[in-house]
Short mmCIF file of C-alpha atoms in Angstrom, two decimals:
data_model
loop_
_atom_site.label_atom_id
_atom_site.label_comp_id
_atom_site.label_asym_id
_atom_site.label_seq_id
_atom_site.Cartn_x
_atom_site.Cartn_y
_atom_site.Cartn_z
CA MET H 1 -46.80 -7.79 -11.06
CA THR H 2 -48.31 -4.89 -8.70
CA ARG H 3 -48.00 -6.97 -5.75
CA ALA H 4 -45.04 -7.79 -6.78
CA ARG H 5 -43.97 -4.53 -7.11
CA SER H 6 -45.37 -3.36 -3.71
CA ARG H 7 -43.08 -5.77 -1.61
CA THR H 8 -40.29 -4.19 -2.43
CA PRO H 9 -38.61 -2.39 0.25
CA VAL H 10 -37.77 1.21 0.19
CA LEU H 11 -34.70 0.35 0.41
CA VAL H 12 -33.60 -2.33 -2.46
CA HIS H 13 -35.62 1.63 -4.45
CA LEU H 14 -33.69 3.46 -3.01
CA GLY H 15 -30.13 1.50 -3.75
CA ALA H 16 -31.39 0.69 -7.09
CA GLY H 17 -31.94 4.38 -7.85
CA VAL H 18 -28.17 5.54 -6.34
CA ALA H 19 -26.46 2.40 -8.71
CA VAL H 20 -28.69 3.53 -11.89
CA LEU H 21 -27.11 7.36 -11.04
CA LEU H 22 -23.64 5.32 -10.20
CA LEU H 23 -24.24 4.08 -14.20
CA ALA H 24 -25.89 6.80 -15.61
CA ILE H 25 -23.74 9.66 -14.54
CA PRO H 26 -20.62 8.98 -16.41
CA LEU H 27 -22.18 7.98 -19.71
CA LEU H 28 -24.53 11.82 -19.56
CA ALA H 29 -21.66 13.43 -19.25
CA LEU H 30 -20.26 11.56 -22.17
CA LEU H 31 -22.79 12.93 -24.35
CA VAL H 32 -23.31 16.74 -23.16
CA ASP H 33 -19.39 16.83 -23.60
CA VAL H 34 -18.92 15.38 -27.48
CA PRO H 35 -18.04 17.54 -29.64
CA TRP H 36 -21.76 16.34 -32.45
CA VAL H 37 -21.69 19.24 -34.87
CA SER H 38 -18.02 17.63 -35.47
CA LEU H 39 -18.48 14.18 -35.14
CA ILE H 40 -17.94 12.81 -38.38
CA GLU H 41 -15.43 14.49 -39.73
CA LEU H 42 -13.76 13.03 -36.50
CA LEU H 43 -14.85 10.18 -37.09
CA SER H 44 -14.34 9.70 -40.55
CA THR H 45 -10.17 10.36 -40.11
CA ARG H 46 -7.88 7.17 -40.82
CA ASP H 47 -6.92 6.87 -38.10
CA SER H 48 -10.68 6.49 -36.83
CA LEU H 49 -11.42 4.04 -40.05
CA ASP H 50 -8.56 2.23 -39.18
CA ALA H 51 -9.26 1.34 -35.81
CA LEU H 52 -13.25 0.68 -36.31
CA ARG H 53 -12.28 -1.89 -38.45
CA VAL H 54 -9.73 -3.71 -36.44
CA SER H 55 -12.33 -3.62 -33.64
CA LEU H 56 -14.65 -5.57 -35.38
CA ILE H 57 -12.17 -7.59 -36.70
CA VAL H 58 -10.69 -8.80 -33.62
CA SER H 59 -13.79 -8.59 -31.73
CA LEU H 60 -15.65 -10.46 -33.27
CA LEU H 61 -12.95 -13.21 -34.40
CA ALA H 62 -12.67 -13.38 -30.19
CA ALA H 63 -15.79 -14.28 -29.70
CA ALA H 64 -15.92 -16.64 -32.31
CA ILE H 65 -13.19 -18.92 -31.28
CA SER H 66 -14.89 -18.19 -27.39
CA VAL H 67 -17.81 -19.89 -29.20
CA VAL H 68 -16.12 -22.88 -30.73
CA LEU H 69 -13.34 -23.78 -27.72
CA GLY H 70 -15.75 -22.12 -25.13
CA VAL H 71 -18.60 -24.72 -25.40
CA PRO H 72 -17.21 -27.36 -25.56
CA LEU H 73 -15.00 -27.07 -22.55
CA ALA H 74 -18.29 -25.78 -20.77
CA TYR H 75 -19.61 -29.02 -21.29
CA LEU H 76 -16.41 -30.82 -19.87
CA LEU H 77 -16.96 -28.55 -16.91
CA ALA H 78 -20.64 -29.34 -16.29
CA ARG H 79 -20.67 -32.87 -17.51
CA SER H 80 -17.06 -34.62 -17.11
CA TYR H 81 -16.32 -35.96 -13.20
CA PHE H 82 -12.43 -36.26 -13.04
CA PRO H 83 -9.17 -34.98 -10.83
CA GLY H 84 -7.97 -31.54 -11.49
CA ARG H 85 -11.79 -30.11 -12.57
CA GLY H 86 -11.83 -27.79 -9.98
CA ILE H 87 -8.28 -26.57 -10.77
CA LEU H 88 -9.54 -26.32 -14.59
CA ARG H 89 -11.82 -23.94 -13.93
CA ALA H 90 -9.80 -21.69 -11.88
CA ILE H 91 -7.56 -21.47 -15.08
CA VAL H 92 -10.41 -21.36 -17.36
CA THR H 93 -11.56 -18.55 -15.13
CA VAL H 94 -9.09 -16.62 -13.25
CA PRO H 95 -8.55 -13.85 -17.40
CA LEU H 96 -11.75 -12.52 -15.27
CA VAL H 97 -10.11 -11.05 -12.03
CA LEU H 98 -6.60 -10.53 -13.68
CA PRO H 99 -5.66 -7.26 -14.44
CA PRO H 100 -5.71 -7.44 -17.87
CA VAL H 101 -1.94 -5.92 -17.29
CA VAL H 102 -0.37 -9.06 -16.50
CA THR H 103 -3.41 -10.83 -18.98
CA GLY H 104 -0.86 -9.53 -21.10
CA VAL H 105 2.86 -9.92 -19.77
CA ALA H 106 1.84 -14.08 -19.33
CA LEU H 107 0.94 -13.50 -23.62
CA LEU H 108 4.11 -12.51 -23.56
CA SER H 109 5.76 -15.50 -21.78
CA GLY H 110 3.75 -17.98 -23.48
CA PHE H 111 3.26 -16.59 -27.55
CA GLY H 112 6.13 -12.95 -27.25
CA ARG H 113 8.92 -13.51 -30.15
CA GLN H 114 11.32 -14.72 -26.45
CA GLY H 115 8.67 -16.84 -25.24
CA TRP H 116 7.40 -20.17 -26.07
CA PHE H 117 6.25 -19.58 -29.32
CA GLY H 118 8.36 -17.86 -30.37
CA ARG H 119 11.28 -20.04 -29.51
CA LEU H 120 9.27 -22.49 -31.38
CA PHE H 121 8.68 -20.68 -34.09
CA GLY H 122 10.78 -18.39 -35.15
CA THR H 123 8.54 -15.49 -34.96
CA GLY H 124 5.91 -14.47 -32.14
CA LEU H 125 2.99 -12.84 -32.07
CA PRO H 126 2.71 -9.55 -30.98
CA LEU H 127 2.50 -6.90 -33.49
CA THR H 128 -0.05 -8.47 -35.27
CA THR H 129 -3.82 -9.14 -35.91
CA ALA H 130 -3.26 -12.54 -34.83
CA GLY H 131 -1.46 -11.06 -31.46
CA ALA H 132 -4.41 -8.99 -30.15
CA VAL H 133 -7.29 -11.08 -31.51
CA LEU H 134 -5.54 -13.81 -28.40
CA ALA H 135 -5.53 -11.20 -26.44
CA ALA H 136 -9.20 -10.20 -26.33
CA THR H 137 -10.56 -14.39 -26.51
CA ILE H 138 -8.20 -14.72 -23.77
CA VAL H 139 -10.32 -11.98 -21.78
CA SER H 140 -13.91 -12.85 -23.22
CA MET H 141 -14.01 -16.52 -23.53
CA PRO H 142 -14.31 -16.95 -19.98
CA PHE H 143 -17.45 -14.77 -20.46
CA LEU H 144 -18.90 -17.96 -22.14
CA VAL H 145 -17.59 -20.65 -20.53
CA ILE H 146 -19.22 -19.74 -17.14
CA SER H 147 -23.14 -18.63 -19.14
CA VAL H 148 -22.58 -22.17 -20.67
CA GLU H 149 -21.64 -24.30 -18.09
CA GLY H 150 -24.39 -23.22 -15.99
CA ALA H 151 -27.41 -24.07 -19.02
CA PHE H 152 -25.13 -27.35 -19.65
CA ARG H 153 -25.28 -27.85 -15.09
CA SER H 154 -28.57 -26.95 -15.12
CA GLY H 155 -30.08 -29.41 -17.81
CA ASP H 156 -30.55 -33.33 -15.47
CA GLY H 157 -28.88 -35.30 -18.50
CA ARG H 158 -32.46 -36.94 -19.18
CA LEU H 159 -32.35 -35.90 -22.59
CA GLU H 160 -29.07 -37.03 -23.78
CA LEU H 161 -30.10 -40.28 -21.75
CA MET H 162 -32.91 -40.88 -23.86
CA ALA H 163 -30.97 -39.65 -26.86
CA SER H 164 -28.20 -43.19 -26.25
CA SER H 165 -31.05 -45.16 -24.98
CA LEU H 166 -32.39 -44.38 -28.93
CA GLY H 167 -29.02 -45.41 -30.44
CA VAL H 168 -27.22 -41.94 -31.05
CA GLY H 169 -23.90 -41.28 -30.63
CA PRO H 170 -22.75 -39.54 -28.42
CA LEU H 171 -21.22 -36.35 -30.93
CA GLU H 172 -24.83 -36.72 -32.50
CA THR H 173 -26.38 -36.47 -29.07
CA PHE H 174 -24.38 -33.31 -27.93
CA TRP H 175 -24.64 -31.49 -31.20
CA ARG H 176 -28.49 -32.28 -31.79
CA VAL H 177 -29.28 -32.15 -27.72
CA SER H 178 -27.32 -30.75 -25.70
CA VAL H 179 -25.98 -27.84 -27.19
CA PRO H 180 -29.96 -26.57 -29.13
CA VAL H 181 -31.06 -26.38 -24.91
CA ALA H 182 -28.62 -24.68 -24.49
CA ARG H 183 -28.56 -21.78 -27.00
CA PRO H 184 -30.46 -19.58 -25.65
CA ALA H 185 -27.01 -19.84 -22.61
CA ILE H 186 -24.49 -19.82 -25.77
CA VAL H 187 -25.70 -16.45 -27.67
CA ALA H 188 -25.86 -14.90 -24.46
CA GLY H 189 -22.48 -15.50 -23.05
CA ALA H 190 -21.37 -14.91 -27.27
CA VAL H 191 -23.03 -11.32 -26.60
CA LEU H 192 -20.78 -11.19 -22.55
CA ALA H 193 -17.94 -12.76 -24.79
CA TRP H 194 -18.07 -10.18 -27.82
CA ALA H 195 -18.64 -7.10 -25.93
CA ARG H 196 -15.97 -7.96 -23.57
CA ALA H 197 -13.08 -8.13 -26.44
CA LEU H 198 -14.50 -4.86 -28.02
CA GLY H 199 -13.47 -3.18 -24.77
CA GLU H 200 -10.11 -4.86 -24.38
CA PHE H 201 -7.26 -2.67 -23.50
CA GLY H 202 -4.96 -3.41 -21.00
CA ALA H 203 -3.71 -7.40 -22.77
CA THR H 204 -3.66 -6.04 -26.53
CA ILE H 205 -1.37 -2.85 -25.72
CA THR H 206 1.13 -4.74 -23.26
CA PHE H 207 0.81 -7.86 -25.98
CA ALA H 208 0.06 -7.12 -29.41
CA GLY H 209 0.78 -3.62 -28.76
CA SER H 210 -0.42 -0.22 -30.83
CA VAL H 211 0.15 -1.03 -34.59
CA GLN H 212 -1.94 1.48 -37.01
CA GLY H 213 -4.79 -1.04 -38.99
CA VAL H 214 -2.84 -4.12 -37.20
CA THR H 215 -3.77 -4.29 -33.67
CA ARG H 216 -5.05 -0.64 -32.96
CA THR H 217 -8.37 -1.53 -31.96
CA LEU H 218 -11.11 1.70 -30.83
CA PRO H 219 -9.85 1.77 -27.09
CA LEU H 220 -6.71 1.68 -28.04
CA GLU H 221 -7.16 4.55 -30.15
CA VAL H 222 -9.44 6.57 -27.57
CA VAL H 223 -5.97 6.23 -25.11
CA LEU H 224 -3.43 7.87 -28.61
CA ALA H 225 -5.70 10.45 -29.21
CA TYR H 226 -6.72 11.45 -26.19
CA GLU H 227 -3.24 12.59 -25.42
CA GLN H 228 -3.59 14.36 -29.16
CA ASN H 229 -7.25 15.67 -29.71
CA THR H 230 -9.61 15.53 -26.97
CA ASP H 231 -12.65 16.10 -29.30
CA ARG H 232 -11.88 12.99 -31.03
CA ALA H 233 -11.19 11.06 -28.30
CA LEU H 234 -14.73 12.12 -26.86
CA ALA H 235 -16.08 11.10 -30.13
CA LEU H 236 -14.24 8.07 -30.33
CA SER H 237 -15.96 6.80 -27.27
CA VAL H 238 -19.73 7.73 -28.03
CA LEU H 239 -18.60 5.38 -30.65
CA LEU H 240 -17.51 2.83 -28.89
CA LEU H 241 -20.87 3.53 -26.91
CA ALA H 242 -22.84 3.15 -29.33
CA ILE H 243 -21.71 0.36 -30.79
CA SER H 244 -21.91 -1.92 -27.51
CA LEU H 245 -25.84 -0.66 -27.02
CA ALA H 246 -26.83 -0.84 -30.34
CA VAL H 247 -25.84 -4.59 -30.30
CA LEU H 248 -26.70 -5.20 -26.30
CA ILE H 249 -29.97 -4.17 -26.95
CA ALA H 250 -30.46 -5.32 -30.10
CA LEU H 251 -30.03 -8.98 -29.14
CA ARG H 252 -31.75 -8.75 -25.73
CA GLY H 253 -34.95 -8.08 -27.62
CA ARG H 254 -34.59 -10.90 -29.68
CA PHE H 255 -32.56 -13.99 -27.80
CA LEU H 256 -32.14 -13.00 -24.43
CA PRO H 257 -34.99 -13.62 -21.59
CA SER H 258 -36.27 -10.34 -21.71
CA ARG H 259 -38.63 -10.81 -18.44
CA MET U 1 -15.96 10.41 7.39
CA SER U 2 -12.57 8.90 8.00
CA LEU U 3 -12.15 10.00 3.85
CA VAL U 4 -12.18 13.78 5.64
CA LEU U 5 -9.86 12.30 8.41
CA LEU U 6 -7.62 10.77 6.59
CA THR U 7 -6.48 12.69 3.62
CA PRO U 8 -6.07 16.34 4.31
CA ALA U 9 -4.77 15.39 7.53
CA CYS U 10 -1.52 14.33 6.34
CA SER U 11 -0.97 17.60 3.34
CA SER U 12 -2.29 20.05 6.19
CA GLN U 13 0.14 19.19 8.95
CA GLY U 14 2.84 19.87 5.87
CA LEU U 15 4.38 16.35 5.53
CA THR U 16 2.87 14.95 2.26
CA VAL U 17 4.41 16.45 -0.83
CA ASP U 18 3.04 15.37 -3.86
CA VAL U 19 5.31 15.24 -6.89
CA TYR U 20 4.01 14.12 -10.33
CA ALA U 21 6.48 13.16 -12.66
CA GLY U 22 6.44 12.09 -16.21
CA SER U 23 7.85 8.74 -16.42
CA SER U 24 11.28 8.93 -17.68
CA LEU U 25 12.11 10.63 -14.35
CA THR U 26 10.70 7.71 -12.47
CA ASN U 27 14.73 6.36 -11.41
CA VAL U 28 16.45 9.76 -10.52
CA LEU U 29 12.86 10.87 -8.58
CA GLN U 30 12.97 7.43 -6.45
CA SER U 31 16.94 7.90 -5.39
CA ALA U 32 16.11 11.65 -4.93
CA GLU U 33 12.83 10.22 -2.48
CA GLN U 34 14.68 8.39 -0.56
CA MET U 35 17.40 10.72 0.01
CA TYR U 36 15.28 13.75 1.33
CA GLU U 37 12.94 11.66 3.55
CA SER U 38 16.24 10.01 5.05
CA ARG U 39 17.35 13.74 5.40
CA ASN U 40 13.88 15.24 6.90
CA GLU U 41 12.08 12.93 9.22
CA GLY U 42 8.76 12.50 8.67
CA VAL U 43 8.28 13.97 5.43
CA ASP U 44 6.86 12.04 2.92
CA ILE U 45 7.87 12.60 -1.07
CA ARG U 46 5.00 10.98 -2.76
CA LEU U 47 5.46 10.64 -6.19
CA ASN U 48 2.65 9.88 -9.20
CA LEU U 49 4.07 9.21 -12.29
CA GLY U 50 3.24 8.59 -15.41
CA GLY U 51 2.64 9.83 -19.53
CA SER U 52 3.81 14.14 -18.12
CA ASN U 53 0.61 14.83 -20.69
CA THR U 54 -2.50 12.83 -17.97
CA LEU U 55 -0.61 13.81 -14.94
CA SER U 56 -0.80 17.85 -16.21
CA ARG U 57 -4.95 17.47 -17.28
CA GLN U 58 -4.73 15.80 -14.12
CA ILE U 59 -3.78 18.50 -12.73
CA ALA U 60 -5.52 20.67 -15.03
CA GLU U 61 -8.68 19.01 -13.25
CA GLY U 62 -7.66 20.09 -10.13
CA GLY U 63 -5.48 17.34 -9.52
CA GLY U 64 -4.14 17.62 -5.62
CA ALA U 65 -0.33 18.03 -7.06
CA ASP U 66 2.43 20.39 -5.37
CA VAL U 67 5.25 19.81 -7.92
CA PHE U 68 5.22 18.85 -11.63
CA ILE U 69 8.32 17.83 -12.85
CA PRO U 70 7.06 16.90 -16.65
CA ALA U 71 9.73 15.11 -18.56
CA ASP U 72 9.31 18.39 -21.06
CA ALA U 73 9.13 22.02 -20.28
CA GLY U 74 6.96 22.11 -22.84
CA VAL U 75 4.04 20.63 -20.85
CA LEU U 76 3.72 23.63 -18.76
CA ASP U 77 2.30 25.58 -22.06
CA ASP U 78 -1.51 23.75 -21.66
CA LEU U 79 -1.13 24.34 -17.52
CA PRO U 80 -4.08 27.04 -17.15
CA ALA U 81 -2.39 29.99 -16.11
CA GLY U 82 -3.46 29.85 -12.34
CA ARG U 83 -1.78 26.48 -11.32
CA VAL U 84 1.65 27.60 -12.10
CA GLY U 85 2.66 29.28 -8.80
CA GLY U 86 6.27 30.77 -9.71
CA GLU U 87 9.10 30.54 -12.35
CA PRO U 88 10.00 26.91 -13.66
CA ILE U 89 13.46 25.51 -11.70
CA ALA U 90 15.60 24.27 -14.69
CA LEU U 91 16.99 21.16 -13.39
CA ALA U 92 18.51 18.99 -15.94
CA THR U 93 18.03 18.19 -20.21
CA ASN U 94 17.89 14.83 -21.71
CA ARG U 95 17.62 13.81 -25.25
CA LEU U 96 16.31 11.17 -27.84
CA VAL U 97 18.08 8.12 -29.00
CA MET U 98 17.49 5.04 -31.26
CA ILE U 99 17.40 2.07 -28.82
CA VAL U 100 17.64 -1.94 -30.03
CA PRO U 101 18.10 -5.46 -28.03
CA ALA U 102 21.23 -6.15 -27.34
CA GLY U 103 22.91 -8.41 -29.95
CA SER U 104 21.13 -7.39 -32.36
CA ASP U 105 23.43 -8.18 -35.86
CA ILE U 106 22.62 -4.61 -37.67
CA PRO U 107 24.72 -4.51 -41.36
CA SER U 108 26.46 -1.22 -40.97
CA ALA U 109 28.90 0.25 -43.24
CA GLY U 110 31.30 1.74 -41.17
CA GLY U 111 32.05 -0.03 -37.38
CA GLU U 112 28.58 1.43 -35.50
CA PRO U 113 25.54 1.39 -37.54
CA THR U 114 23.93 4.58 -37.99
CA PRO U 115 20.21 5.37 -37.43
CA THR U 116 19.64 5.39 -40.82
CA GLU U 117 20.84 1.75 -40.87
CA VAL U 118 18.51 0.77 -38.10
CA LEU U 119 15.61 1.61 -39.05
CA ASP U 120 16.94 -0.17 -42.98
CA TRP U 121 16.98 -3.18 -40.40
CA ALA U 122 14.55 -3.06 -38.35
CA GLY U 123 11.12 -4.84 -39.03
CA SER U 124 9.09 -2.88 -36.18
CA LEU U 125 9.56 0.09 -34.84
CA ALA U 126 7.92 1.63 -31.21
CA ARG U 127 8.10 5.26 -30.26
CA CYS U 128 6.56 7.68 -28.14
CA ALA U 129 2.83 9.19 -29.55
CA THR U 130 2.49 12.10 -30.75
CA GLY U 131 1.55 14.86 -28.17
CA VAL U 132 3.31 13.61 -25.35
CA PRO U 133 6.65 15.05 -25.13
CA CYS U 134 8.98 11.87 -25.92
CA GLY U 135 6.20 11.63 -29.23
CA ASP U 136 6.95 15.47 -30.25
CA ALA U 137 10.86 14.83 -29.93
CA THR U 138 10.97 11.33 -32.19
CA ASP U 139 8.83 13.89 -34.60
CA ARG U 140 10.94 17.07 -34.36
CA TRP U 141 13.82 13.99 -35.25
CA ILE U 142 11.79 12.67 -37.99
CA THR U 143 11.12 16.45 -39.95
CA ALA U 144 14.93 17.34 -39.14
CA SER U 145 16.70 14.43 -40.73
CA SER U 146 14.71 13.61 -44.05
CA GLY U 147 15.15 10.75 -45.98
CA LEU U 148 14.68 8.05 -43.00
CA PRO U 149 13.37 4.68 -43.74
CA SER U 150 9.93 3.62 -42.64
CA PRO U 151 10.15 -0.50 -41.04
CA GLY U 152 7.20 -1.95 -41.59
CA THR U 153 5.80 -1.98 -38.30
CA ILE U 154 5.11 0.89 -36.09
CA THR U 155 4.13 0.94 -32.53
CA ILE U 156 3.15 3.96 -30.63
CA GLU U 157 3.03 3.31 -27.31
CA ASN U 158 1.22 5.94 -24.68
CA ASN U 159 4.69 7.13 -22.37
CA VAL U 160 8.20 6.11 -23.11
CA ARG U 161 8.97 3.49 -20.25
CA ALA U 162 6.31 1.95 -22.65
CA VAL U 163 8.90 2.22 -25.74
CA LEU U 164 11.49 0.82 -23.09
CA THR U 165 9.72 -2.40 -22.44
CA LYS U 166 9.07 -3.08 -26.18
CA VAL U 167 12.71 -3.08 -27.29
CA ARG U 168 14.36 -4.51 -23.77
CA THR U 169 11.23 -7.34 -23.76
CA ASN U 170 12.82 -7.95 -28.10
CA GLU U 171 9.17 -7.80 -29.19
CA VAL U 172 10.59 -4.39 -31.37
CA ASP U 173 13.26 -4.28 -33.09
CA ALA U 174 14.19 -0.25 -32.26
CA GLY U 175 12.89 2.53 -30.41
CA LEU U 176 13.19 6.11 -29.59
CA VAL U 177 13.45 6.56 -25.91
CA TYR U 178 15.66 9.67 -23.78
CA SER U 179 18.84 8.44 -23.51
CA THR U 180 18.49 8.24 -19.30
CA ASP U 181 16.00 5.43 -20.52
CA ALA U 182 18.68 3.27 -22.81
CA LEU U 183 20.72 3.57 -19.69
CA VAL U 184 18.28 2.25 -17.62
CA ALA U 185 18.49 -1.41 -19.51
CA GLU U 186 22.19 -1.42 -19.30
CA GLY U 187 22.82 -4.37 -20.85
CA ASP U 188 19.23 -4.99 -22.43
CA VAL U 189 19.20 -2.35 -25.15
CA GLU U 190 22.61 -1.33 -26.57
CA VAL U 191 22.07 2.10 -27.63
CA VAL U 192 22.73 4.00 -31.45
CA PRO U 193 22.81 8.30 -30.89
CA LEU U 194 21.13 10.20 -33.72
CA GLY U 195 24.14 12.24 -33.93
CA SER U 196 23.22 16.51 -33.67
CA GLU U 197 19.81 16.32 -34.70
CA GLY U 198 18.37 14.33 -31.47
CA PRO U 199 16.41 16.67 -30.02
CA HIS U 200 16.89 17.71 -26.52
CA THR U 201 14.28 18.39 -24.14
CA SER U 202 14.20 20.44 -21.09
CA ILE U 203 13.13 19.15 -17.75
CA VAL U 204 11.96 21.85 -15.02
CA GLY U 205 10.16 21.72 -11.70
CA VAL U 206 7.15 24.07 -10.77
CA ILE U 207 5.55 24.36 -7.96
CA ILE U 208 1.53 23.95 -8.24
CA GLY U 209 -0.74 26.10 -6.31
CA PRO U 210 -2.41 27.65 -4.94
CA THR U 211 -4.28 25.52 -2.84
CA ASP U 212 -2.10 23.53 -0.75
CA PRO U 213 -0.23 27.26 1.01
CA ASP U 214 1.91 24.32 3.50
CA GLY U 215 2.04 21.64 1.20
CA ASP U 216 3.66 24.35 -1.34
CA SER U 217 6.60 25.43 1.35
CA MET U 218 7.22 22.09 1.19
CA GLY U 219 7.27 21.98 -2.57
CA ARG U 220 9.71 24.57 -3.19
CA MET U 221 12.29 22.94 -0.30
CA PHE U 222 12.05 19.44 -2.95
CA LEU U 223 12.25 21.93 -5.52
CA ASP U 224 15.30 23.78 -4.49
CA TYR U 225 17.30 19.78 -3.22
CA LEU U 226 16.67 18.69 -6.79
CA ALA U 227 18.48 22.36 -7.97
CA SER U 228 20.75 22.01 -5.39
CA ASP U 229 24.09 20.33 -6.42
CA GLU U 230 23.42 17.01 -4.25
CA GLY U 231 20.35 17.31 -6.78
CA ARG U 232 22.47 18.01 -9.74
CA ALA U 233 24.86 15.13 -9.15
CA LEU U 234 21.85 12.43 -8.51
CA PHE U 235 20.39 13.44 -12.17
CA ARG U 236 23.80 13.70 -13.34
CA ASP U 237 24.36 9.78 -12.44
CA ALA U 238 20.86 8.84 -14.18
CA GLY U 239 22.35 10.01 -17.25
CA PHE U 240 20.50 13.66 -17.65
CA GLY U 241 22.52 16.31 -19.12
CA GLN U 242 22.90 19.97 -16.99
CA PRO U 243 20.14 22.68 -17.84
#
């Protein structure tokens, strides 16, 4: 340990120090500005509580759907070889780099009242909680897929080969061998996906709108509150920060490798 | 180093005028910018368009605006006194209207549906947030006209153009915007006038000072242009009322 530390160049320390400052300064400034005295009062308004409830429902559902659908997708990308796999991977990961507003506009074309979905079913997903969950899922699933695909890829497939030579069927092999081996990556990916879903703003406001108690999540409430009452916006921001930090710290200790 | 060279150089020569303006003024100011720049070679009108309150906050925090034209004069009250350089110049007026997607089939007793009939029919409504000018105008209208039916789903947007988009793309059944926004989306939306209760807003421009004297005089010239007969005509063509 000591030796490793003494080898770290000064320049690296310097870079790391500046990085910590850049990340920490806005958070510290936020904590200084927050009206602590009236915090509970500001957070217990009907609007704030509604936003908290919608945020928790939407982000947890988005993370759950990301796991249920993303793990099979990651497995396919890691273990199967088929033409167009590179293109598929690009499609899966493009929401990572696309501005969320663009994702929201694309969602309108696909699932809006005037979009494909609307023409098929006569109604769209905008202004519904399902729409907010869809927007959050699309922007957060790539985090899970990337994390889990790496884990599936780094396993060399020998365990799976062994299982199938013992007469275990492919589905059972996937469920009993591949998934448990990739579990730390699945948990890490699920946490990342959840965190991204919790912070989601652009796709949600563009696609799902800002309906109180239905699609208005905490980030949307922060932006709205910022127009009316800066104190409430700050209080909501600190709430969002507290939830995120609590979950990231709790899970880091329990599930993620903390070398 | 390069930052120091790039940014102030333009404005210290007085060639760039930073104009912060409410999003409802997008189209008219884009036309004015084009006209003004073609007349005055070397002058660059730089538009920063957005929610008036957000812009006001940016100015209060030291944003480099030379001219500020919010969607309603009331926004100026929030600016720190030291940043407003001189008296506001009246440019135009606007009024709130209700819009519905073109081709909406609204049951109506008379020939044209009334706002109440629209709200009775609409399942969803988009409006501006309380606190932004179009949202405050919406609140004034609701207070003035008692007993309005409320659609089941109301989405609240941070600026008037977001409301317009929601109606224009037919994702909501109705919305409340300025009459000039409705004009921009002519063909996509139909206007339902609010009648005598329909609130008006007044659009004024002010010089933001005193950080940049050269920019200020250039800003004054642009404001004078907007208040001139030619500028007034641009506002009129865009559907604004005369001040």
